[in-house]
mmCIF file with all atom_site columns, C-alpha atoms in Angstrom:
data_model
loop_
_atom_site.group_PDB
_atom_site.id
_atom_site.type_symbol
_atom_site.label_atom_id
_atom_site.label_alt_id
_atom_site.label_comp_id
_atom_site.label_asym_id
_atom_site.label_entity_id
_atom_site.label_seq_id
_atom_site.pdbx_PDB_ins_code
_atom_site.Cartn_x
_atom_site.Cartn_y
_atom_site.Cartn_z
_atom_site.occupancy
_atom_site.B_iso_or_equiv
_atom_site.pdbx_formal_charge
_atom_site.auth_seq_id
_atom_site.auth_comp_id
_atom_site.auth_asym_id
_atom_site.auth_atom_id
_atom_site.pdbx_PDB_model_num
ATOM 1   C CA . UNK A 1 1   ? 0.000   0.000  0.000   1.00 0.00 ? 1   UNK A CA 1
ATOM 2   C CA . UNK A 1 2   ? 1.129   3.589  -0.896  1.00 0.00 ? 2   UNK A CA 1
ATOM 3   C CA . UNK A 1 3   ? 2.157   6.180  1.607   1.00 0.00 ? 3   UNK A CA 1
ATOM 4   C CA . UNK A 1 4   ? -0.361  8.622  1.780   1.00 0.00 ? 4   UNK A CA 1
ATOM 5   C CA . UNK A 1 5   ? 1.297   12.094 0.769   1.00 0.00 ? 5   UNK A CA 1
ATOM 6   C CA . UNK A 1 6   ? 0.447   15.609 0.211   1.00 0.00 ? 6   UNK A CA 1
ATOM 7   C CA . UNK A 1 7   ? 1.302   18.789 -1.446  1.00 0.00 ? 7   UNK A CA 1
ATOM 8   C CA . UNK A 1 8   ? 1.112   21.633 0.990   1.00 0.00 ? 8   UNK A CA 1
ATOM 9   C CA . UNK A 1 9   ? 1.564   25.287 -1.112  1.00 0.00 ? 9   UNK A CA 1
ATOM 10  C CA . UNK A 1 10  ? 3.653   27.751 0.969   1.00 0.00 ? 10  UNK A CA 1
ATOM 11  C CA . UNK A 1 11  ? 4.720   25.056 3.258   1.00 0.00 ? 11  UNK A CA 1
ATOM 12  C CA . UNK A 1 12  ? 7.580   26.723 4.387   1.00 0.00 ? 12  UNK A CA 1
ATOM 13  C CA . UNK A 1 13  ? 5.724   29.376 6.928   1.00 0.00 ? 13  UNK A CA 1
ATOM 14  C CA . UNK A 1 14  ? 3.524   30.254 8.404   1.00 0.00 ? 14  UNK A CA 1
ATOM 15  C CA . UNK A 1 15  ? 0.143   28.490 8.485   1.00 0.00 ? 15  UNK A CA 1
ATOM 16  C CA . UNK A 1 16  ? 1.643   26.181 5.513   1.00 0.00 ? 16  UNK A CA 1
ATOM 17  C CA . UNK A 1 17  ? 4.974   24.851 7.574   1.00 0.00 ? 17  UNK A CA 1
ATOM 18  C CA . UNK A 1 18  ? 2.095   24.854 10.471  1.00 0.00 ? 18  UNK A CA 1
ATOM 19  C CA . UNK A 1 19  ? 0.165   22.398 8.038   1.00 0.00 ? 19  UNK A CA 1
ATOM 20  C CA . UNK A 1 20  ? 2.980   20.291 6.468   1.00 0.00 ? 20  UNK A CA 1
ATOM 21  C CA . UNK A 1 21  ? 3.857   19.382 9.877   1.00 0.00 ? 21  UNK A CA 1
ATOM 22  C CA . UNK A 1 22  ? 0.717   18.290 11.069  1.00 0.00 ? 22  UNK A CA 1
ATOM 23  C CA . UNK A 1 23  ? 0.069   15.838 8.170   1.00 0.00 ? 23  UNK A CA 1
ATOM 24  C CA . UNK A 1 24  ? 3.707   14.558 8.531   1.00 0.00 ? 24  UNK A CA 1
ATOM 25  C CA . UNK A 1 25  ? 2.429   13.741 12.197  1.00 0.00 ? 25  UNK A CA 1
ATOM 26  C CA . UNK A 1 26  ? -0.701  11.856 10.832  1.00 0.00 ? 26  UNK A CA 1
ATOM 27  C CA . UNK A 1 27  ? 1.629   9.516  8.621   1.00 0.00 ? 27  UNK A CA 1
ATOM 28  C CA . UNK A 1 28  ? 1.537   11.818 5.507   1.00 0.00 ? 28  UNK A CA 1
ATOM 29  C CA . UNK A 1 29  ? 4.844   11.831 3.086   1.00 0.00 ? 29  UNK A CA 1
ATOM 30  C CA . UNK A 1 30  ? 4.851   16.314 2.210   1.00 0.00 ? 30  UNK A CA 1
ATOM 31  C CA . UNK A 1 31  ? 6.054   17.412 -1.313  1.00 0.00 ? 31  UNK A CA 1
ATOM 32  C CA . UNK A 1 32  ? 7.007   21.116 0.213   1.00 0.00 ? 32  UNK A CA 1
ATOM 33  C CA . UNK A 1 33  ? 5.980   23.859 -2.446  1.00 0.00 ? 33  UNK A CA 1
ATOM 34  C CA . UNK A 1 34  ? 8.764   26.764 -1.774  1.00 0.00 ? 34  UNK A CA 1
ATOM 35  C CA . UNK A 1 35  ? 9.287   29.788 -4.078  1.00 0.00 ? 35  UNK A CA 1
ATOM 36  C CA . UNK A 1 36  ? 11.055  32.142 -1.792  1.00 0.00 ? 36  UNK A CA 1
ATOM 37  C CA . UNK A 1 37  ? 11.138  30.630 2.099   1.00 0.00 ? 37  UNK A CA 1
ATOM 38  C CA . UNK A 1 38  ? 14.449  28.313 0.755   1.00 0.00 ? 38  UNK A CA 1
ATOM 39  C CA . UNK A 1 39  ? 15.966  28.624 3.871   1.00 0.00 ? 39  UNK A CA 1
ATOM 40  C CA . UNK A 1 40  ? 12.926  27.797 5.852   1.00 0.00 ? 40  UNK A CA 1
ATOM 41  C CA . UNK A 1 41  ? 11.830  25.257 3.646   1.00 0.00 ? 41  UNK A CA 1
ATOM 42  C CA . UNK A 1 42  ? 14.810  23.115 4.561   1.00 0.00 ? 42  UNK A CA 1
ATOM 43  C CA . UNK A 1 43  ? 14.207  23.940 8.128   1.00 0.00 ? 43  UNK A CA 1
ATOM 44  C CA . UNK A 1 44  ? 10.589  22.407 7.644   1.00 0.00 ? 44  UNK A CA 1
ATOM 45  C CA . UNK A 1 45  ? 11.914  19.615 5.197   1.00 0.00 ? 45  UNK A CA 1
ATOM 46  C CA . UNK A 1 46  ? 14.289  18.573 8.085   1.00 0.00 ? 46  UNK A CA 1
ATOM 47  C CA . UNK A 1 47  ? 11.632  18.674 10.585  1.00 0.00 ? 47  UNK A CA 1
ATOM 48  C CA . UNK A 1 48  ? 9.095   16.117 8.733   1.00 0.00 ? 48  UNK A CA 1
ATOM 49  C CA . UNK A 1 49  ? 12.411  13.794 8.213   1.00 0.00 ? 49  UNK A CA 1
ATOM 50  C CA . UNK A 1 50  ? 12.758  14.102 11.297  1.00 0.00 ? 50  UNK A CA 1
ATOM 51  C CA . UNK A 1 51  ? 9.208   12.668 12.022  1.00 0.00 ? 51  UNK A CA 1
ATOM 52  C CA . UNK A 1 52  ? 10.375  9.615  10.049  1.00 0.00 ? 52  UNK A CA 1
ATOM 53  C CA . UNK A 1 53  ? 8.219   10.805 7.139   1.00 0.00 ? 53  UNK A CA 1
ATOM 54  C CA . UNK A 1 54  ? 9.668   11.686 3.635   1.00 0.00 ? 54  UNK A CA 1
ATOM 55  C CA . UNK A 1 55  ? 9.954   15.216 2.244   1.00 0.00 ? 55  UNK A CA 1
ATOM 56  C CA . UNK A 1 56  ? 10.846  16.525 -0.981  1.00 0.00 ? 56  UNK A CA 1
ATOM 57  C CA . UNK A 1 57  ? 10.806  20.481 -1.930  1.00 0.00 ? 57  UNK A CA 1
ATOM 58  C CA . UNK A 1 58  ? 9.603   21.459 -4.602  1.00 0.00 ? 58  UNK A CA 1
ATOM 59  C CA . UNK A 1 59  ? 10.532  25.294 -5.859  1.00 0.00 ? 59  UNK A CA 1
ATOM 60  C CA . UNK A 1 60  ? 7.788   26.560 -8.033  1.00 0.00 ? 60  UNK A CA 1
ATOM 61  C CA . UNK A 1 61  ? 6.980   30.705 -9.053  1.00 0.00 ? 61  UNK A CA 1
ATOM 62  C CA . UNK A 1 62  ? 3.301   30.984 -9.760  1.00 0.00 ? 62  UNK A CA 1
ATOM 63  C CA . UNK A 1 63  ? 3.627   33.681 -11.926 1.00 0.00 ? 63  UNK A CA 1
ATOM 64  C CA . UNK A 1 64  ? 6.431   31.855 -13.720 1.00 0.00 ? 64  UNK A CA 1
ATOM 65  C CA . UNK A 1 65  ? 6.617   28.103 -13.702 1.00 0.00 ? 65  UNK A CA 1
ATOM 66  C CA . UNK A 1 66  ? 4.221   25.418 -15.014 1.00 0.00 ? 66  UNK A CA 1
ATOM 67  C CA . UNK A 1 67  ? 1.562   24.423 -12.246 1.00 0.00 ? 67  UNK A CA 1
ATOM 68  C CA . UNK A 1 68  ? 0.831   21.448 -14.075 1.00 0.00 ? 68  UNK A CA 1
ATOM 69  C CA . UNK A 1 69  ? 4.580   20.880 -13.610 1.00 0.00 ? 69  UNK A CA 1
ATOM 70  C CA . UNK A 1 70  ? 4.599   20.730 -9.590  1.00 0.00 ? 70  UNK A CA 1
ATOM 71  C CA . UNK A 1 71  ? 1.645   17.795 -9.635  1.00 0.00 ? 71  UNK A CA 1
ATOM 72  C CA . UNK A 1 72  ? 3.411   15.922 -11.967 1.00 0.00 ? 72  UNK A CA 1
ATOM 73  C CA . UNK A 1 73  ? 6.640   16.076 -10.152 1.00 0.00 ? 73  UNK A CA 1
ATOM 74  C CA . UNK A 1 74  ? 4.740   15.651 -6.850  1.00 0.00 ? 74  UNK A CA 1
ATOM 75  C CA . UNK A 1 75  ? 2.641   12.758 -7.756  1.00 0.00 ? 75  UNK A CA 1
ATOM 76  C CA . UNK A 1 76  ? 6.046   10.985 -9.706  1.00 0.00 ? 76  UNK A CA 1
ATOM 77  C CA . UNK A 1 77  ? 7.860   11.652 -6.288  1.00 0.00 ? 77  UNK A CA 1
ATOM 78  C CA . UNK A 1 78  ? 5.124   10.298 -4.389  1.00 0.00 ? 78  UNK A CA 1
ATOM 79  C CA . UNK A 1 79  ? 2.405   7.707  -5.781  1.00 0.00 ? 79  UNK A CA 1
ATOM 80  C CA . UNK A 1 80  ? 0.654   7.979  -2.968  1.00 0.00 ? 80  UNK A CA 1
ATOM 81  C CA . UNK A 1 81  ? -0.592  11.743 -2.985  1.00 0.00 ? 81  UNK A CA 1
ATOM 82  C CA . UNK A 1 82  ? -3.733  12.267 -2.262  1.00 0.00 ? 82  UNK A CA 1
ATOM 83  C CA . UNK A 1 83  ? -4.244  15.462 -0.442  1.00 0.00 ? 83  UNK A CA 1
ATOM 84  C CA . UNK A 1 84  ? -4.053  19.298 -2.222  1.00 0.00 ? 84  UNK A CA 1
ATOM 85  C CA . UNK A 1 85  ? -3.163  22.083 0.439   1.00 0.00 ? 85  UNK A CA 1
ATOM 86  C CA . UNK A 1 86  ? -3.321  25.308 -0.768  1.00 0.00 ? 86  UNK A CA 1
ATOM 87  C CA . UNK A 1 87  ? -1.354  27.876 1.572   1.00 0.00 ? 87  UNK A CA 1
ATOM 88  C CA . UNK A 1 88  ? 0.640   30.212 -0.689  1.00 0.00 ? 88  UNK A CA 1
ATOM 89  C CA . UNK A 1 89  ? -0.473  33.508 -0.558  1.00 0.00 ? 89  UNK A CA 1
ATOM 90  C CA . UNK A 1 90  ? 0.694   36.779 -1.741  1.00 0.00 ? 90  UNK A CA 1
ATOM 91  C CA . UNK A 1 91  ? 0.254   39.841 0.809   1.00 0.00 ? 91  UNK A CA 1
ATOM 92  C CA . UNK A 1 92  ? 0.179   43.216 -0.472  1.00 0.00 ? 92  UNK A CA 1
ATOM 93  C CA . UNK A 1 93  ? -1.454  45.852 1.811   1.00 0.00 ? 93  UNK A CA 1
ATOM 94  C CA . UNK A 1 94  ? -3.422  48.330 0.000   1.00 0.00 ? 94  UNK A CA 1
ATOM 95  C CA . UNK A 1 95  ? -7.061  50.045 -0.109  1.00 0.00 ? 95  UNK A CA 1
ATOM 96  C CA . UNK A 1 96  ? -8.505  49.900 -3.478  1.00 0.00 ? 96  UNK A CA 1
ATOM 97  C CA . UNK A 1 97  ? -7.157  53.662 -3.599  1.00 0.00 ? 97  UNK A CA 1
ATOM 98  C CA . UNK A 1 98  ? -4.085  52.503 -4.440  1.00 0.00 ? 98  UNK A CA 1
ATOM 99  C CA . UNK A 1 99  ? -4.885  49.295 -5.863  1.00 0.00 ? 99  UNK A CA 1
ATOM 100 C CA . UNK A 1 100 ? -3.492  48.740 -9.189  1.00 0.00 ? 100 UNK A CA 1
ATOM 101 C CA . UNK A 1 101 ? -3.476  46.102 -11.977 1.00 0.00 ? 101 UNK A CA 1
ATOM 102 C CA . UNK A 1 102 ? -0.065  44.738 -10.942 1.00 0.00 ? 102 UNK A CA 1
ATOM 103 C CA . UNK A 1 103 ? -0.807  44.377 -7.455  1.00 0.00 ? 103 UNK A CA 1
ATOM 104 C CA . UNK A 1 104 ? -4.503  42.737 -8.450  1.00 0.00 ? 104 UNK A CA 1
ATOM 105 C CA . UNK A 1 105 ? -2.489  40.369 -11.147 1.00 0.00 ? 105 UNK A CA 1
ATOM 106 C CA . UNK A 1 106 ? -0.278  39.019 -8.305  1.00 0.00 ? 106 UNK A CA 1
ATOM 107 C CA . UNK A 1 107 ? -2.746  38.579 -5.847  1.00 0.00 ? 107 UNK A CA 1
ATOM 108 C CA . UNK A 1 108 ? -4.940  37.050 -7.750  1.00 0.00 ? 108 UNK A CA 1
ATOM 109 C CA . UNK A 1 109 ? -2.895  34.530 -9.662  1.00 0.00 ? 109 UNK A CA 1
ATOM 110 C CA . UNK A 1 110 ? -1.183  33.647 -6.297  1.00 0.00 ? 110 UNK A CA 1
ATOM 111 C CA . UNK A 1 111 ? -4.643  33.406 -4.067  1.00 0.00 ? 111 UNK A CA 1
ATOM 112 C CA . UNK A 1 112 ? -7.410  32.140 -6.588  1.00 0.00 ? 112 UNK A CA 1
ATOM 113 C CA . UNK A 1 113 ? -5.565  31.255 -10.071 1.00 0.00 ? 113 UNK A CA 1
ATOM 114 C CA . UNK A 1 114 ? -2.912  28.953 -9.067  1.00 0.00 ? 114 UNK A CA 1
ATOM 115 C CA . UNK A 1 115 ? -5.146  26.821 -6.665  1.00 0.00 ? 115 UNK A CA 1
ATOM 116 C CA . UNK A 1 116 ? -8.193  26.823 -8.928  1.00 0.00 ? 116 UNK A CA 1
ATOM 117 C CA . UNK A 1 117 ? -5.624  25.504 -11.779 1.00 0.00 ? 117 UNK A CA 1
ATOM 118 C CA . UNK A 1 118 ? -3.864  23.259 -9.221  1.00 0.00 ? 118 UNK A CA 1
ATOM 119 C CA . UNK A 1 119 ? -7.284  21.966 -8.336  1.00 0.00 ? 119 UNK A CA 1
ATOM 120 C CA . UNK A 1 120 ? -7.850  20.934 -12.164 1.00 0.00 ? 120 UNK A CA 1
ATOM 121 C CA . UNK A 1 121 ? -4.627  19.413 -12.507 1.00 0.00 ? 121 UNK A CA 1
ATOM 122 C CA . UNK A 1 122 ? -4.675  17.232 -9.328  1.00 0.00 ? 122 UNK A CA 1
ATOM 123 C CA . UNK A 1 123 ? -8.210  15.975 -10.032 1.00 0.00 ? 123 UNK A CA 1
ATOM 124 C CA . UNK A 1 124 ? -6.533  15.072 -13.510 1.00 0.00 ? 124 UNK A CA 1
ATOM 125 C CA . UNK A 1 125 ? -3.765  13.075 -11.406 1.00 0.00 ? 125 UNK A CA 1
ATOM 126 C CA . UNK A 1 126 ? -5.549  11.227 -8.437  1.00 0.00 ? 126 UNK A CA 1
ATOM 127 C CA . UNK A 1 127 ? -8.498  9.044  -8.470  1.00 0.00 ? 127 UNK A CA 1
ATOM 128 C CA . UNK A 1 128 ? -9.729  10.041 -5.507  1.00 0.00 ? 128 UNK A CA 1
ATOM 129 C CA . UNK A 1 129 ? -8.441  13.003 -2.715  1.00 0.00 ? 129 UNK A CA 1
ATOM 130 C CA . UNK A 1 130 ? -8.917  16.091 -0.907  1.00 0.00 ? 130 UNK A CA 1
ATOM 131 C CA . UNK A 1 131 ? -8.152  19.726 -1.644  1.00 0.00 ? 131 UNK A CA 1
ATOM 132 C CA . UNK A 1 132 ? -8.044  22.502 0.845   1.00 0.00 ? 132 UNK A CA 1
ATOM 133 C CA . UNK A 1 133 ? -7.949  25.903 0.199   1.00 0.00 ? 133 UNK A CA 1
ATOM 134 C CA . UNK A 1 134 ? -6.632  28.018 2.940   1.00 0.00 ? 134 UNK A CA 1
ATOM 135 C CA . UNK A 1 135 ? -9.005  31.406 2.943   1.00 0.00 ? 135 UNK A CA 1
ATOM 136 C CA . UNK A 1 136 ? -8.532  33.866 5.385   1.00 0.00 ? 136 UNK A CA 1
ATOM 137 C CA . UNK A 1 137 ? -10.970 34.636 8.396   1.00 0.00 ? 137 UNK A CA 1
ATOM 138 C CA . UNK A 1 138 ? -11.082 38.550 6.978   1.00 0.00 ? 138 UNK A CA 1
ATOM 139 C CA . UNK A 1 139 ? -13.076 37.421 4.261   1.00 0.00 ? 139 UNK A CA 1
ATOM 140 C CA . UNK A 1 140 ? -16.093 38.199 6.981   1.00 0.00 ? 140 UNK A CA 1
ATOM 141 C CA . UNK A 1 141 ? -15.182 41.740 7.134   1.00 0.00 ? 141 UNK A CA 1
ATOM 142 C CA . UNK A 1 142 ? -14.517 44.503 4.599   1.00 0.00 ? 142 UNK A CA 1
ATOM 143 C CA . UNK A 1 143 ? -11.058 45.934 6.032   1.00 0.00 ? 143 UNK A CA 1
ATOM 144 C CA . UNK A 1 144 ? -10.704 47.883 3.145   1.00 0.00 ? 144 UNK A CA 1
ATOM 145 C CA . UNK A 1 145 ? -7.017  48.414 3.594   1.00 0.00 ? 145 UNK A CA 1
ATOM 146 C CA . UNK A 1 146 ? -6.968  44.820 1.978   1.00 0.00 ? 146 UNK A CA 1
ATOM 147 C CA . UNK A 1 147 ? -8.407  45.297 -1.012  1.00 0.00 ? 147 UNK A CA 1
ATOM 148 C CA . UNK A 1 148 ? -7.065  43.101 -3.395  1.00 0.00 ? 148 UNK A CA 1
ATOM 149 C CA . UNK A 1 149 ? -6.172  40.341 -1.225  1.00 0.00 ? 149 UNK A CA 1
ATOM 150 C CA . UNK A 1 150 ? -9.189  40.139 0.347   1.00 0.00 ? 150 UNK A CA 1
ATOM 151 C CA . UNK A 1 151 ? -11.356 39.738 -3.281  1.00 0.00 ? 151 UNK A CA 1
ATOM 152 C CA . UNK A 1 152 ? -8.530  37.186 -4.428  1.00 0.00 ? 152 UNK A CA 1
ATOM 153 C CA . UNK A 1 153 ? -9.483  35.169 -1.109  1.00 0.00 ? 153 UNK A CA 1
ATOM 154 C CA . UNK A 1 154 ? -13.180 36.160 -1.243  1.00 0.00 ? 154 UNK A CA 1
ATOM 155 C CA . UNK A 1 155 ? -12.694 34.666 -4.938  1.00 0.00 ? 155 UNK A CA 1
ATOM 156 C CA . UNK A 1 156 ? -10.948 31.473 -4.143  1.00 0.00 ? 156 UNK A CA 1
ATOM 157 C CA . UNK A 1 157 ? -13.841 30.598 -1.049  1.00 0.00 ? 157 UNK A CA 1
ATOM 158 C CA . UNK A 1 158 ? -16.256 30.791 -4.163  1.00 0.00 ? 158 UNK A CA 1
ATOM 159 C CA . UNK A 1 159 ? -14.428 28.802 -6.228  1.00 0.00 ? 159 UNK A CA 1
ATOM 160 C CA . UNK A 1 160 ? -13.939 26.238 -3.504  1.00 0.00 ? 160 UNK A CA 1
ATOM 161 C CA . UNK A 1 161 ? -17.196 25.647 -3.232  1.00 0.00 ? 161 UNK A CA 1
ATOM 162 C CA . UNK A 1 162 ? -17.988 25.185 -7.028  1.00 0.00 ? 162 UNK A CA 1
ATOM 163 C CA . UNK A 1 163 ? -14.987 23.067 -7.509  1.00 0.00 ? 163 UNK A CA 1
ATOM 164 C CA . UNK A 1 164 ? -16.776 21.251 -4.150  1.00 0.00 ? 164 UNK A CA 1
ATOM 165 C CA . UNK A 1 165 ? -19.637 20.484 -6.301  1.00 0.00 ? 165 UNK A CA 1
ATOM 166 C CA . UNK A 1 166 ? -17.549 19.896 -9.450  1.00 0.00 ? 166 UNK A CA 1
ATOM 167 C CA . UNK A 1 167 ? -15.804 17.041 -8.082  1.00 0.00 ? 167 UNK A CA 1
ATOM 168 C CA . UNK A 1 168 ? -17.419 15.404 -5.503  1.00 0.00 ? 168 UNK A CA 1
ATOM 169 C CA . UNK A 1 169 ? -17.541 12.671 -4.605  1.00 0.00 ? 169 UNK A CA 1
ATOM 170 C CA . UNK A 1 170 ? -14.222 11.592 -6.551  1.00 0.00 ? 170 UNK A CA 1
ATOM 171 C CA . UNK A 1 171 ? -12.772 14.445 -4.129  1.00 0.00 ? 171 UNK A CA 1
ATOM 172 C CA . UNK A 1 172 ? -13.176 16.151 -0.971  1.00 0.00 ? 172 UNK A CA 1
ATOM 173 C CA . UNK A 1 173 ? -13.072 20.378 -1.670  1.00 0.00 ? 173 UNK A CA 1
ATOM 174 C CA . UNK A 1 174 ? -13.046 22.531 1.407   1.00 0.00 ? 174 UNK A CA 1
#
């Protein structure tokens, strides 16, 4: 039988290294998405192996590299994957006063393009799984000083739940 395994987005900080460890606890294998965090992504990667659990980072630049690319080299690196955990996020303070296109191109291709896409391509690669999409509890209030952040996550909760509907029962969207 397969080790189950998962690909955990932005697994090098914050709530993502939070998450990658927790499923290395619960017997998962972690293909670590990094495209900055390299430092702290071997920090993490040495914590799971640590946990007796195999981990393999995998650099990847949404808003350069093939997303198709990072399942394929996750599921080749481990058979077993069956869990999607979108983390990444990009950041950018700013009320829609000084919102711009290149600030609403980043955030949205790092918050609701790349997991919608990574969403496709995994349900193209597993039989059956689970995606989660990590929102962001200010979703439930307008803090306008978030503006395009807070529509890419406001976006992606939407999405979840069509892709939800999409997909079930072959996979588990939340």
């Amino acid at each position: 039988m397969e080790t189950p395994a998962a690909l955990v987005t932005g697994g090098a900080t914050r709530l993502g290294r939070y998450f990658a460890e927790a499923l290395a606890d619960k017997g998962f294998d972690i293909a670590l998405h990094v495209n900055s965090s390299r430092g702290e992504a071997e920090e993490v990667a040495d914590a799971i192996r640590g946990k007796g659990r195999e981990c393999e980072i995998l650099p990847c630049n949404f808003l350069e590299d093939s997303l198709e690319g990072l399942i394929t080299q996750a599921k080749t690196r481990f058979p077993g994957l069956n869990v999607l955990l979108n983390s990444a996020s990009a950041y950018e303070p700013a009320p829609i006063a000084r919102t711009d296109m290149a600030m609403l191109e980043t955030q949205f291709r790092v918050n609701m393009f790349t997991p919608l896409l990574l969403t496709r391509h995994f349900a193209e690669a597993v039989e059956h799984g689970q995606v989660i999409n990590i929102i962001d509890n200010k979703v439930a209030y307008h803090q306008y000083p978030y503006a395009a952040y807070l529509l890419s996550k406001k976006s992606l909760a939407e999405m979840t739940r069509m892709a939800a509907l999409e997909f079930a029962p072959r996979l588990r969207i939340n």
